[in-house]
Tab-separated table of C-alpha atoms and ligand atoms in Angstrom:
chain	number	residue	atom	x	y	z
A	1	MET	CA	35.325	-10.337	-77.715
A	2	THR	CA	39.128	-10.252	-78.050
A	3	GLN	CA	40.851	-13.081	-76.305
A	4	LYS	CA	43.949	-15.216	-76.187
A	5	SER	CA	42.557	-18.682	-76.661
A	6	LYS	CA	44.019	-21.520	-74.646
A	7	LYS	CA	43.459	-23.858	-77.549
A	8	SER	CA	45.272	-21.882	-80.198
A	9	THR	CA	47.876	-19.244	-80.685
A	10	ILE	CA	45.669	-16.746	-82.530
A	11	VAL	CA	45.274	-13.402	-80.743
A	12	GLY	CA	41.883	-12.115	-81.799
A	13	PRO	CA	38.187	-12.792	-81.699
A	14	ALA	CA	36.416	-16.138	-81.861
A	15	LEU	CA	34.643	-16.838	-85.156
A	16	PRO	CA	32.359	-19.824	-84.437
A	17	ASN	CA	30.808	-19.744	-87.923
A	18	ILE	CA	34.113	-19.858	-89.789
A	19	PRO	CA	33.729	-21.984	-92.943
A	20	TRP	CA	35.397	-25.304	-92.246
A	21	GLN	CA	36.026	-28.815	-93.438
A	22	ASP	CA	38.227	-31.290	-91.586
A	23	LYS	CA	41.438	-32.438	-93.199
A	24	PRO	CA	40.693	-35.416	-95.452
A	25	ALA	CA	41.911	-38.771	-94.167
A	26	GLY	CA	45.362	-39.534	-95.520
A	27	CYS	CA	46.167	-35.911	-96.406
A	28	THR	CA	49.708	-35.067	-95.319
A	29	ASP	CA	49.639	-31.415	-96.382
A	30	VAL	CA	49.512	-28.650	-93.771
A	31	VAL	CA	46.964	-26.723	-95.892
A	32	TRP	CA	44.108	-28.590	-97.571
A	33	ARG	CA	41.558	-27.516	-100.154
A	34	TYR	CA	37.787	-27.284	-99.778
A	35	SER	CA	36.180	-30.236	-101.550
A	36	ARG	CA	33.718	-28.080	-103.524
A	37	ASN	CA	36.180	-25.621	-105.022
A	38	PRO	CA	36.152	-23.255	-106.734
A	39	ILE	CA	33.691	-21.442	-104.490
A	40	ILE	CA	33.109	-18.604	-106.955
A	41	PRO	CA	32.903	-19.323	-110.676
A	42	ARG	CA	34.194	-16.879	-113.246
A	43	ASP	CA	30.680	-15.947	-114.432
A	44	ALA	CA	28.863	-15.382	-111.121
A	45	ILE	CA	27.618	-12.001	-112.388
A	46	PRO	CA	26.747	-11.058	-115.973
A	47	CYS	CA	29.554	-8.517	-116.574
A	48	ALA	CA	32.315	-10.826	-115.333
A	49	ASN	CA	35.021	-12.326	-117.452
A	50	SER	CA	36.591	-13.663	-114.254
A	51	ILE	CA	36.368	-13.270	-110.444
A	52	PHE	CA	39.515	-13.955	-108.418
A	53	ASN	CA	42.069	-12.450	-105.940
A	54	SER	CA	39.346	-11.303	-103.526
A	55	ALA	CA	39.133	-10.362	-99.844
A	56	VAL	CA	36.571	-11.437	-97.249
A	57	VAL	CA	35.939	-10.534	-93.582
A	58	PRO	CA	33.419	-11.356	-90.852
A	59	PHE	CA	30.561	-8.836	-90.978
A	60	LYS	CA	27.517	-8.674	-88.671
A	61	ARG	CA	27.636	-12.402	-87.800
A	62	GLU	CA	27.913	-13.190	-91.505
A	63	PHE	CA	30.561	-12.307	-94.087
A	64	ALA	CA	31.276	-9.522	-96.559
A	65	GLY	CA	34.064	-8.825	-98.961
A	66	VAL	CA	35.534	-6.932	-101.855
A	67	PHE	CA	35.926	-8.950	-105.018
A	68	ARG	CA	38.154	-8.475	-108.019
A	69	VAL	CA	35.963	-8.702	-111.092
A	70	ASP	CA	37.622	-8.396	-114.487
A	71	SER	CA	34.904	-7.324	-116.879
A	72	LYS	CA	34.117	-8.502	-120.364
A	73	ALA	CA	35.529	-5.121	-121.459
A	74	GLY	CA	38.854	-6.255	-120.001
A	75	MET	CA	38.860	-3.814	-117.055
A	76	SER	CA	39.633	-4.694	-113.438
A	77	ASN	CA	36.962	-3.533	-110.996
A	78	LEU	CA	36.083	-4.018	-107.339
A	79	HIS	CA	32.652	-5.322	-106.357
A	80	THR	CA	31.030	-5.870	-102.962
A	81	GLY	CA	30.069	-9.420	-102.011
A	82	ARG	CA	27.975	-10.814	-99.141
A	83	SER	CA	27.624	-14.311	-97.740
A	84	ARG	CA	25.843	-16.043	-94.882
A	85	ASP	CA	28.342	-18.881	-94.624
A	86	GLY	CA	31.562	-17.705	-96.337
A	87	LEU	CA	31.055	-20.342	-99.036
A	88	THR	CA	28.184	-19.131	-101.205
A	89	TRP	CA	28.539	-15.510	-102.245
A	90	ASP	CA	26.242	-12.879	-103.726
A	91	ILE	CA	28.319	-10.416	-105.683
A	92	GLU	CA	26.917	-7.011	-106.581
A	93	PRO	CA	26.488	-6.724	-110.347
A	94	GLU	CA	27.754	-3.121	-110.352
A	95	PRO	CA	31.295	-2.086	-109.318
A	96	ILE	CA	31.945	-0.083	-106.155
A	97	ARG	CA	31.772	3.677	-106.789
A	98	PHE	CA	34.144	5.224	-104.277
A	99	ALA	CA	33.036	8.428	-102.562
A	100	THR	CA	35.773	11.038	-102.846
A	101	GLY	CA	35.777	14.805	-103.139
A	102	VAL	CA	39.302	14.921	-104.520
A	103	LYS	CA	39.381	15.170	-108.315
A	104	GLU	CA	43.115	14.390	-108.348
A	105	LEU	CA	42.274	11.003	-106.851
A	106	PRO	CA	41.035	8.982	-109.768
A	107	PHE	CA	39.851	5.428	-109.816
A	108	GLU	CA	40.951	4.118	-113.179
A	109	TYR	CA	41.174	0.468	-112.345
A	110	GLY	CA	41.468	-1.553	-109.182
A	111	TYR	CA	42.526	-5.072	-108.405
A	112	ASP	CA	43.777	-7.493	-105.760
A	113	PRO	CA	41.864	-5.939	-102.807
A	114	ARG	CA	42.619	-6.633	-99.164
A	115	VAL	CA	40.181	-5.828	-96.345
A	116	VAL	CA	41.030	-5.471	-92.667
A	117	TRP	CA	39.110	-4.477	-89.534
A	118	LEU	CA	41.197	-1.756	-87.917
A	119	GLU	CA	40.034	0.108	-84.793
A	120	ASP	CA	36.427	0.937	-85.705
A	121	ARG	CA	35.972	0.297	-89.425
A	122	TYR	CA	36.971	-1.803	-92.371
A	123	TYR	CA	39.826	-0.584	-94.539
A	124	VAL	CA	40.152	-1.704	-98.134
A	125	THR	CA	43.477	-1.484	-99.938
A	126	TRP	CA	44.008	-2.432	-103.553
A	127	CYS	CA	46.271	-2.000	-106.524
A	128	ASN	CA	45.037	1.338	-107.874
A	129	GLY	CA	45.717	2.815	-111.312
A	130	ILE	CA	46.958	6.377	-111.500
A	131	HIS	CA	47.488	7.343	-115.131
A	132	TRP	CA	47.941	3.614	-115.598
A	133	ASP	CA	50.835	3.226	-113.193
A	134	PRO	CA	49.872	1.017	-110.253
A	135	THR	CA	50.062	1.965	-106.592
A	136	ILE	CA	48.173	1.308	-103.362
A	137	GLY	CA	44.653	2.732	-103.186
A	138	ALA	CA	42.736	2.841	-99.904
A	139	ALA	CA	39.217	3.415	-98.639
A	140	TRP	CA	37.173	2.741	-95.539
A	141	THR	CA	33.675	1.465	-95.057
A	142	LYS	CA	31.448	0.563	-92.135
A	143	ASP	CA	28.598	-1.022	-94.055
A	144	PHE	CA	29.994	-2.340	-97.368
A	145	LYS	CA	27.633	0.103	-99.083
A	146	THR	CA	29.454	3.437	-98.934
A	147	TYR	CA	33.206	3.419	-99.411
A	148	HIS	CA	35.185	6.571	-98.581
A	149	GLN	CA	38.309	6.719	-100.683
A	150	LEU	CA	41.499	7.983	-99.030
A	151	GLU	CA	44.640	9.377	-100.616
A	152	ASN	CA	46.724	6.688	-102.253
A	153	LEU	CA	49.084	5.295	-99.657
A	154	LEU	CA	52.286	5.243	-101.718
A	155	LEU	CA	53.848	6.554	-104.925
A	156	PRO	CA	53.773	4.288	-107.979
A	157	CYS	CA	54.847	1.716	-108.713
A	158	ASN	CA	53.676	-0.633	-106.003
A	159	ARG	CA	51.322	-3.586	-105.763
A	160	ASN	CA	50.021	-5.646	-102.856
A	161	GLY	CA	49.498	-3.113	-100.067
A	162	VAL	CA	48.303	-4.873	-96.915
A	163	LEU	CA	47.469	-3.142	-93.613
A	164	PHE	CA	48.129	-4.779	-90.245
A	165	PRO	CA	44.975	-5.137	-88.101
A	166	ARG	CA	46.335	-2.860	-85.359
A	167	LYS	CA	48.925	-0.176	-84.711
A	168	ILE	CA	52.439	-1.404	-83.961
A	169	GLY	CA	54.742	0.775	-81.846
A	170	GLY	CA	52.045	3.469	-81.933
A	171	LYS	CA	51.966	3.617	-85.757
A	172	TYR	CA	49.730	2.208	-88.465
A	173	ALA	CA	51.637	-0.473	-90.317
A	174	MET	CA	51.614	-1.807	-93.865
A	175	LEU	CA	53.359	-4.396	-95.975
A	176	SER	CA	53.800	-3.710	-99.673
A	177	ARG	CA	55.665	-4.832	-102.751
A	178	PRO	CA	57.350	-2.120	-104.871
A	179	SER	CA	57.065	-3.028	-108.549
A	180	ASP	CA	57.254	-1.703	-112.084
A	181	ALA	CA	54.290	-0.857	-114.297
A	182	GLY	CA	54.325	-4.197	-116.115
A	183	HIS	CA	54.801	-7.856	-115.279
A	184	THR	CA	57.436	-7.022	-112.680
A	185	PRO	CA	60.401	-9.398	-112.888
A	186	PHE	CA	61.492	-8.627	-109.296
A	187	GLY	CA	59.844	-8.073	-105.951
A	188	SER	CA	60.496	-7.975	-102.220
A	189	ILE	CA	58.253	-7.239	-99.245
A	190	TYR	CA	58.679	-3.943	-97.369
A	191	TYR	CA	57.213	-2.577	-94.128
A	192	SER	CA	56.020	1.055	-93.818
A	193	GLN	CA	54.720	3.066	-90.882
A	194	SER	CA	52.299	5.981	-90.575
A	195	PRO	CA	50.947	8.197	-87.781
A	196	ASP	CA	47.677	8.864	-89.647
A	197	LEU	CA	47.203	6.427	-92.577
A	198	THR	CA	48.139	9.286	-94.970
A	199	TYR	CA	51.862	9.907	-94.549
A	200	TRP	CA	53.978	6.762	-94.741
A	201	GLY	CA	57.675	6.404	-93.959
A	202	LYS	CA	60.314	4.600	-91.895
A	203	HIS	CA	60.294	1.941	-94.610
A	204	ARG	CA	62.004	-1.326	-93.738
A	205	PHE	CA	63.038	-4.276	-95.869
A	206	VAL	CA	61.290	-7.452	-94.675
A	207	MET	CA	62.273	-10.205	-97.096
A	208	GLY	CA	63.057	-10.934	-100.745
A	209	PRO	CA	63.003	-13.852	-103.191
A	210	ARG	CA	64.689	-17.145	-102.306
A	211	ALA	CA	65.775	-20.202	-104.270
A	212	GLY	CA	63.048	-22.548	-105.448
A	213	TRP	CA	59.308	-21.801	-105.708
A	214	GLN	CA	59.793	-18.154	-104.655
A	215	ARG	CA	62.886	-17.366	-106.656
A	216	VAL	CA	61.634	-14.558	-108.967
A	217	LYS	CA	59.538	-12.368	-106.658
A	218	ILE	CA	57.348	-12.432	-103.593
A	219	GLY	CA	54.489	-10.275	-102.284
A	220	PRO	CA	52.327	-10.049	-99.158
A	221	GLY	CA	48.995	-11.870	-99.214
A	222	PRO	CA	46.236	-11.559	-96.597
A	223	ALA	CA	46.418	-9.125	-93.666
A	224	PRO	CA	48.903	-10.633	-91.181
A	225	ILE	CA	47.364	-12.718	-88.391
A	226	GLU	CA	48.441	-11.913	-84.821
A	227	THR	CA	49.604	-14.990	-82.915
A	228	THR	CA	51.536	-15.607	-79.740
A	229	GLU	CA	54.422	-16.702	-81.991
A	230	GLY	CA	54.511	-13.421	-83.955
A	231	TRP	CA	52.663	-12.155	-87.039
A	232	LEU	CA	51.712	-15.010	-89.332
A	233	MET	CA	52.210	-13.652	-92.850
A	234	ILE	CA	50.883	-15.721	-95.738
A	235	TYR	CA	52.438	-14.550	-99.000
A	236	HIS	CA	52.853	-15.473	-102.638
A	237	GLY	CA	56.063	-16.466	-104.358
A	238	VAL	CA	56.805	-16.809	-108.057
A	239	TRP	CA	58.926	-19.299	-109.946
A	240	ASN	CA	59.594	-18.923	-113.670
A	241	SER	CA	59.635	-21.595	-116.332
A	242	CYS	CA	59.852	-21.364	-120.104
A	243	PHE	CA	56.020	-21.141	-120.036
A	244	GLY	CA	55.861	-18.210	-117.603
A	245	GLY	CA	55.409	-17.730	-113.867
A	246	LYS	CA	54.011	-20.157	-111.327
A	247	TYR	CA	52.437	-18.504	-108.240
A	248	SER	CA	52.419	-20.447	-104.961
A	249	ALA	CA	51.571	-19.589	-101.346
A	250	GLY	CA	54.025	-19.652	-98.449
A	251	ALA	CA	54.129	-18.376	-94.860
A	252	ALA	CA	56.498	-16.586	-92.514
A	253	LEU	CA	56.461	-15.528	-88.867
A	254	LEU	CA	57.393	-11.885	-88.268
A	255	ASP	CA	58.470	-10.345	-84.977
A	256	ILE	CA	55.429	-9.026	-83.139
A	257	ASP	CA	56.924	-5.600	-82.274
A	258	LYS	CA	59.352	-5.184	-85.180
A	259	PRO	CA	57.651	-7.055	-88.033
A	260	TRP	CA	60.492	-6.293	-90.453
A	261	ASN	CA	62.430	-8.960	-88.540
A	262	VAL	CA	61.578	-12.356	-90.023
A	263	ARG	CA	61.785	-15.090	-87.390
A	264	TYR	CA	60.829	-18.078	-89.544
A	265	ARG	CA	60.060	-18.569	-93.208
A	266	THR	CA	58.971	-21.781	-94.805
A	267	SER	CA	61.289	-23.252	-97.408
A	268	GLN	CA	58.377	-25.280	-98.844
A	269	TYR	CA	55.261	-23.828	-100.379
A	270	LEU	CA	51.948	-24.351	-98.594
A	271	VAL	CA	49.790	-24.452	-101.727
A	272	THR	CA	50.887	-24.584	-105.357
A	273	PRO	CA	48.784	-24.936	-108.518
A	274	ARG	CA	47.664	-28.557	-108.736
A	275	GLU	CA	43.920	-28.696	-109.460
A	276	SER	CA	42.619	-28.203	-113.005
A	277	TRP	CA	41.072	-24.789	-112.159
A	278	GLU	CA	44.409	-23.619	-110.713
A	279	LEU	CA	46.398	-24.927	-113.664
A	280	THR	CA	44.075	-23.610	-116.373
A	281	GLY	CA	42.449	-20.210	-116.795
A	282	ASP	CA	43.215	-16.745	-118.101
A	283	VAL	CA	46.661	-16.959	-116.470
A	284	PRO	CA	47.586	-20.600	-115.850
A	285	ASN	CA	49.397	-21.847	-112.746
A	286	VAL	CA	48.374	-19.193	-110.232
A	287	VAL	CA	47.510	-19.597	-106.557
A	288	PHE	CA	47.247	-16.057	-105.121
A	289	PRO	CA	46.238	-15.857	-101.408
A	290	VAL	CA	44.428	-12.630	-100.491
A	291	ALA	CA	42.346	-13.189	-97.351
A	292	THR	CA	42.007	-15.358	-94.262
A	293	LEU	CA	39.293	-15.899	-91.697
A	294	ALA	CA	40.581	-16.971	-88.284
A	295	ASP	CA	38.865	-18.445	-85.239
A	296	ALA	CA	40.897	-17.875	-82.071
A	297	GLN	CA	38.778	-20.415	-80.194
A	298	THR	CA	39.659	-23.418	-82.349
A	299	GLY	CA	42.723	-22.171	-84.243
A	300	ARG	CA	40.971	-22.728	-87.560
A	301	LEU	CA	42.050	-20.746	-90.599
A	302	ALA	CA	40.148	-20.395	-93.870
A	303	ILE	CA	42.382	-19.128	-96.670
A	304	TYR	CA	40.817	-17.484	-99.760
A	305	TYR	CA	42.875	-17.364	-102.929
A	306	GLY	CA	42.562	-16.489	-106.570
A	307	ALA	CA	43.179	-19.391	-108.937
A	308	ALA	CA	44.542	-19.016	-112.471
A	309	ASP	CA	43.363	-15.363	-112.467
A	310	THR	CA	39.873	-16.752	-113.112
A	311	VAL	CA	38.063	-18.107	-110.015
A	312	VAL	CA	38.201	-18.059	-106.182
A	313	GLY	CA	39.363	-21.073	-104.180
A	314	LEU	CA	39.250	-21.863	-100.465
A	315	ALA	CA	41.653	-23.866	-98.306
A	316	PHE	CA	41.931	-24.641	-94.608
A	317	ALA	CA	44.637	-24.989	-91.953
A	318	GLN	CA	44.995	-25.353	-88.206
A	319	VAL	CA	47.095	-22.454	-86.987
A	320	ASP	CA	49.184	-24.456	-84.510
A	321	GLU	CA	49.984	-27.057	-87.147
A	322	LEU	CA	50.809	-24.339	-89.676
A	323	ILE	CA	53.102	-22.503	-87.265
A	324	ALA	CA	54.869	-25.746	-86.357
A	325	PHE	CA	55.316	-26.483	-90.077
A	326	VAL	CA	56.781	-23.039	-90.788
A	327	LYS	CA	59.225	-23.377	-87.888
A	328	LYS	CA	60.257	-26.912	-88.770
A	329	ASN	CA	60.804	-26.115	-92.454
A	330	SER	CA	62.258	-22.661	-91.980
A	331	ALA	CA	65.129	-21.316	-94.083
A	332	LEU	CA	65.903	-17.610	-93.587
B	1	BMA	C1	50.392	-10.377	-110.458
B	1	BMA	C2	49.105	-9.611	-110.213
B	1	BMA	C3	47.994	-10.569	-109.814
B	1	BMA	C4	47.933	-11.780	-110.682
B	1	BMA	C5	49.292	-12.399	-110.890
B	1	BMA	C6	49.282	-13.560	-111.853
B	1	BMA	O1	51.379	-9.521	-110.983
B	1	BMA	O2	48.750	-8.931	-111.363
B	1	BMA	O3	46.774	-9.884	-109.897
B	1	BMA	O4	47.093	-12.740	-110.068
B	1	BMA	O5	50.174	-11.404	-111.374
B	1	BMA	O6	48.861	-13.150	-113.129
């Protein structure tokens, strides 16, 4: 059922079983954390060194997802996960083996997956290694068992490829973050369009770094959420100190028909590393949002994020409150 809810500004289906916890009394933040974080520990499966930056979606009245698992061999892999409630997850012990007949299309490593329901199937995008230079890999699945790998969506180097959940102006649409092959010291968000999910062009600049918590680089996070106020884009921004980067989450509202036009962009972060498991881990001080669940009926949002490149955390927001916050604190 797709509907425009009277109670909220989300354009999309109701999700009555969305994981949820009310905002704690006295909390003044627009986004608040789940009280039993982290929801996925680093050692949930035997091969895992860490499990973080992972994407979840509603699936057959329950939930499924693609999880970033860095192995004890130090390799980044993608694993399927399933959950009845979006809180407790069973993660497959073996990595996804993508079905592809194209020998030129290797899977060397994969990380930071996003998953989106688009038309009639789930699409997975991720940071894909080609001869060790990163770009945007893609695959589709209908059952979270067989994954059909597609051609990579862009040339290297690029990280953080995120598909929109529907065509815009008759074209498939994607946000991405061109990068270098290392710990990229720059980064802006771009919009690309495609007639067929293979050939991408008409690239548009969306937005770049800004003073403060997002001053070094930014990148798209979860698939944008359609609202009556425009596309709600949650993203990450990086600030550098003498001890390295600090990754926080922010939000912007993009024009619904021309999403490269930014209408509002919060000057304050929504979530920044604060809890011990966000401050300490393989890479300290990282909050990296990758997925949201949204309930159009109530306006509830559940935001999944990687913490300290080690575990998965969950936070909540009310979409109307979040949109009002972004507008009120906007600096373009
Ligand atoms: C980025 C990506 C993310 C990671 C972050 C912090 O460049 O590699 O996977 O979470 O750095 O280390």
